[in-house]
Tab-separated table of C-alpha atoms in Angstrom:
chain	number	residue	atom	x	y	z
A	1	UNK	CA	-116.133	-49.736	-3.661
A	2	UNK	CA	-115.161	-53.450	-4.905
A	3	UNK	CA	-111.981	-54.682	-3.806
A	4	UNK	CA	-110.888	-57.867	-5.190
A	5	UNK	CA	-107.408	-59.539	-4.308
A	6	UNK	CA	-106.849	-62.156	-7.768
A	7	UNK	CA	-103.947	-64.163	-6.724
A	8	UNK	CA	-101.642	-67.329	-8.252
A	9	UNK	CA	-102.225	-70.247	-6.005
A	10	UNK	CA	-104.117	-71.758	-3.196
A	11	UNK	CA	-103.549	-70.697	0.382
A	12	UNK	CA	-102.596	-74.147	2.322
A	13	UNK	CA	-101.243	-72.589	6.132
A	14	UNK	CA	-104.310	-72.202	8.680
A	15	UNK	CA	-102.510	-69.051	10.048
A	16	UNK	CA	-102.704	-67.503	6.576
A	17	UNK	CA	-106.162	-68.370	5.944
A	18	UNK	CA	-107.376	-67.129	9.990
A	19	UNK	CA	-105.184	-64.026	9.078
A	20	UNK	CA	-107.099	-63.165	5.772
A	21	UNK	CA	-110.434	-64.223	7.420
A	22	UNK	CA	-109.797	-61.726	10.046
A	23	UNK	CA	-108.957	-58.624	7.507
A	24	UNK	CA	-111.724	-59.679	5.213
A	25	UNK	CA	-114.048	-59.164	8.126
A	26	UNK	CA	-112.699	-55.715	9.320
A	27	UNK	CA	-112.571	-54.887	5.801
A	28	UNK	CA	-116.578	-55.511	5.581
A	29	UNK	CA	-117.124	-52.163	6.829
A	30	UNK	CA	-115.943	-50.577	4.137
A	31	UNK	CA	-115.672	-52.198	1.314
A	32	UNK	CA	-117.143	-55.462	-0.939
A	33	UNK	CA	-114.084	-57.872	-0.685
A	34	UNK	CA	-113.654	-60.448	-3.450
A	35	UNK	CA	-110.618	-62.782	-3.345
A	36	UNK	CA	-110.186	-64.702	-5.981
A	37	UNK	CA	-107.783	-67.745	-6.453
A	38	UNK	CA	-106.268	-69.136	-9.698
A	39	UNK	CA	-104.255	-72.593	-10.017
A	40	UNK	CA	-100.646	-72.141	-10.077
A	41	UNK	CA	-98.338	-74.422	-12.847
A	42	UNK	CA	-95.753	-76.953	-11.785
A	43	UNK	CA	-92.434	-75.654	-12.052
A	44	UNK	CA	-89.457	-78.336	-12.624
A	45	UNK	CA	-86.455	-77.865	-10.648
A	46	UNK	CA	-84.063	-76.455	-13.291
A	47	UNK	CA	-86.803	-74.938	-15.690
A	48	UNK	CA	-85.616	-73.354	-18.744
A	49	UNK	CA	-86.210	-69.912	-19.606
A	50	UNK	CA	-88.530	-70.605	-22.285
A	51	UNK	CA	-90.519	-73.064	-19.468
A	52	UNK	CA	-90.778	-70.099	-16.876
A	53	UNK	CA	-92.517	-68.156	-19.451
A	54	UNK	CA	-94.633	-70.679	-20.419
A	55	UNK	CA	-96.024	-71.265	-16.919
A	56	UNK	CA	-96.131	-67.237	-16.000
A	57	UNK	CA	-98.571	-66.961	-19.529
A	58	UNK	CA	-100.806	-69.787	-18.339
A	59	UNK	CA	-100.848	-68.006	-15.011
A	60	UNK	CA	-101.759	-64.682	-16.344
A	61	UNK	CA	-104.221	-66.116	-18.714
A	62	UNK	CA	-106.036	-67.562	-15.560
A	63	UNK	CA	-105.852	-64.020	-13.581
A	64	UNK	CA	-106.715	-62.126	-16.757
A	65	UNK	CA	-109.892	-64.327	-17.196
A	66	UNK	CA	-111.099	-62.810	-13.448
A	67	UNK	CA	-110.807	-59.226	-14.046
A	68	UNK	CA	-113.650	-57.116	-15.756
A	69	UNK	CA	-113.579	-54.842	-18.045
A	70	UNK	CA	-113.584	-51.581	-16.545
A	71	UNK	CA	-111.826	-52.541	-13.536
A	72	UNK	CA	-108.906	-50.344	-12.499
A	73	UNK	CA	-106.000	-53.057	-12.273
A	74	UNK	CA	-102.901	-52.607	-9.670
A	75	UNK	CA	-100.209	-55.543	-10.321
A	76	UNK	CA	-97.906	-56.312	-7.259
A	77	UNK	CA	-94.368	-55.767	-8.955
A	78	UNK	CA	-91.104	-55.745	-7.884
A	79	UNK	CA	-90.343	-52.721	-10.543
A	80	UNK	CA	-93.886	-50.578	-9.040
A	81	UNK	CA	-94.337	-47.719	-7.187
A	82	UNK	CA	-93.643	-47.842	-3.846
A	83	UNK	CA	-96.185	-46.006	-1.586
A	84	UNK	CA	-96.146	-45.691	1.941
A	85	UNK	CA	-99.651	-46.555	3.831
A	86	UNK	CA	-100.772	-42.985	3.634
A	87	UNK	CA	-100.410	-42.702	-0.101
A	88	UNK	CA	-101.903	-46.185	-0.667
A	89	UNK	CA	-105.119	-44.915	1.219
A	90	UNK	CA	-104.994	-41.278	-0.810
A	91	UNK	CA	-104.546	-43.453	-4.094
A	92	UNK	CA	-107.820	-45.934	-3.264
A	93	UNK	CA	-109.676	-42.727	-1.863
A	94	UNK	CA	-109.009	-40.945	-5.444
A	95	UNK	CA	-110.016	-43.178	-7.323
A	96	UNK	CA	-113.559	-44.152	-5.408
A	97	UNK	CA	-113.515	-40.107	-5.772
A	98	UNK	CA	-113.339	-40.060	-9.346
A	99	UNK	CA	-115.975	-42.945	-10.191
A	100	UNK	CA	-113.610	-46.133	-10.141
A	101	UNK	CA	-116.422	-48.677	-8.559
A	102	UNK	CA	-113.789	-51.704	-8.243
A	103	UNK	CA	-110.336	-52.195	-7.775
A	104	UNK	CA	-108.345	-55.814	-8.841
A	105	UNK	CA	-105.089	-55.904	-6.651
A	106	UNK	CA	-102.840	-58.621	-8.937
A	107	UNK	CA	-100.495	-61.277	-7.095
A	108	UNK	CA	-98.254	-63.724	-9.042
A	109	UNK	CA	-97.188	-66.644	-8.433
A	110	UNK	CA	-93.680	-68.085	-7.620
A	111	UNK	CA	-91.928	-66.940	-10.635
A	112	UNK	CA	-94.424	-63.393	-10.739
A	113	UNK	CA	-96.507	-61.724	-13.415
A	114	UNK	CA	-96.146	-61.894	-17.278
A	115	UNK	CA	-95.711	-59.508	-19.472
A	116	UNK	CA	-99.667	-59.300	-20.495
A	117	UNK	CA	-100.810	-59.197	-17.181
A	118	UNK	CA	-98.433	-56.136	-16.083
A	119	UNK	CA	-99.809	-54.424	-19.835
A	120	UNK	CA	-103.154	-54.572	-18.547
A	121	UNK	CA	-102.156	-53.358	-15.230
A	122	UNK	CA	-103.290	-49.103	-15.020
A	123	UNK	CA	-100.730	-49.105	-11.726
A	124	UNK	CA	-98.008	-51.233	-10.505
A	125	UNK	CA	-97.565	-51.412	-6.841
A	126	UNK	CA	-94.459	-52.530	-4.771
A	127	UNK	CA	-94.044	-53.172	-1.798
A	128	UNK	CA	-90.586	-53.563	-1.482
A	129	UNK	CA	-87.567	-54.688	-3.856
A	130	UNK	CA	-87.563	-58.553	-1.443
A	131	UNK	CA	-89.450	-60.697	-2.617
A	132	UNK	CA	-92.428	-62.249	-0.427
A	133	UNK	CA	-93.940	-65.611	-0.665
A	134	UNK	CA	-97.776	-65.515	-2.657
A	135	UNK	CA	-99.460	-65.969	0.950
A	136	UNK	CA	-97.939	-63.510	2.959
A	137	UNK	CA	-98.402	-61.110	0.315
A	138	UNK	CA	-101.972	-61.288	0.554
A	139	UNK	CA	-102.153	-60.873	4.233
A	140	UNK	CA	-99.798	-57.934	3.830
A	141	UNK	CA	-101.507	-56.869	1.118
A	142	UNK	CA	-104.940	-56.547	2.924
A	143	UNK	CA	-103.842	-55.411	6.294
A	144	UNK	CA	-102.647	-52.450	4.163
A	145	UNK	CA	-106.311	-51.734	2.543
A	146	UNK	CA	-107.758	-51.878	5.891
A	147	UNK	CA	-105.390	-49.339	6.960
A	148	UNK	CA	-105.790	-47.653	4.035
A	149	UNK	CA	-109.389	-47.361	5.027
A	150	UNK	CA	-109.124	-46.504	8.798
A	151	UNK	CA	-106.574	-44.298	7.656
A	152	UNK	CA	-108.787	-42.241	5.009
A	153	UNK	CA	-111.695	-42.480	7.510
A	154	UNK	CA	-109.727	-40.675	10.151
A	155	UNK	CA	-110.355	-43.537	12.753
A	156	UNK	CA	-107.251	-44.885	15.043
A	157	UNK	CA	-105.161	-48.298	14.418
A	158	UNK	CA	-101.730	-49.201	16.179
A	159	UNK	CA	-98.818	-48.113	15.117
């Protein structure tokens, strides 16, 4: 299986990029790993609606331009599904299962997805209704694969 995180923005924090070092190589084991990272748009301070939208389209157009056709896309939404880690590792174990060779996990940036992004999502995914920043979310994001993993593979992990 192909696992590939396409996320809004560069990762600048050391701890972030040790922390998603450290999950990409426990996720080795099981899976190809593919992050991918698209520029995120200035936003002025007092942006107008109109500007928001403007920025989240360029955004999306960037992330849409990464995934393959044939990919089976989960967006990181506020409005998703929210799974616990057991169902998040029954969901990737399905759909390896039934013939799905690569999974693109969606992150937005500040302002989140656009509309065309979310319609060529197959699943939306939440992890909670609070919003995270874009760099946490991807550590959190892949610590929860790899558990997904050890959990599907029947092999302990803390607690």
């Amino acid at each position: 299986m192909k696992i590939t995180v396409a996320a809004v923005g560069k990762i600048k924090e050391r701890y972030f990029v040790d922390a998603l070092a450290e999950y990409s190589k426990r996720l080795s084991r099981y899976c190809k790993l593919d992050m991918i990272q698209v520029s995120d748009e200035k936003t002025p301070d007092k942006a107008s609606e109109a500007e928001e939208r403007l920025i989240k389209e360029k955004e999306g157009e960037r992330l849409l331009a990464q995934i393959k056709d044939g990919a089976y896309v989960i967006a990181l939404s506020i409005d998703g599904t929210m799974l616990d880690s057991v169902e998040l590792s029954e969901k990737i174990e399905k759909l390896g299962v039934t013939g799905t060779s690569q999974i693109v996990f969606v992150i937005g940036g500040s302002l989140g997805l656009p509309d065309q992004v979310l319609a060529r999502a197959d699943y939306k995914l939440s992890f909670s209704k609070m919003t995270f920043p874009h760099q946490l979310m991807r550590v959190i994001l892949l610590e929860q694969i790899y558990r997904g993993y050890k959990i599907s593979s029947r092999e302990p992990y803390h607690k």
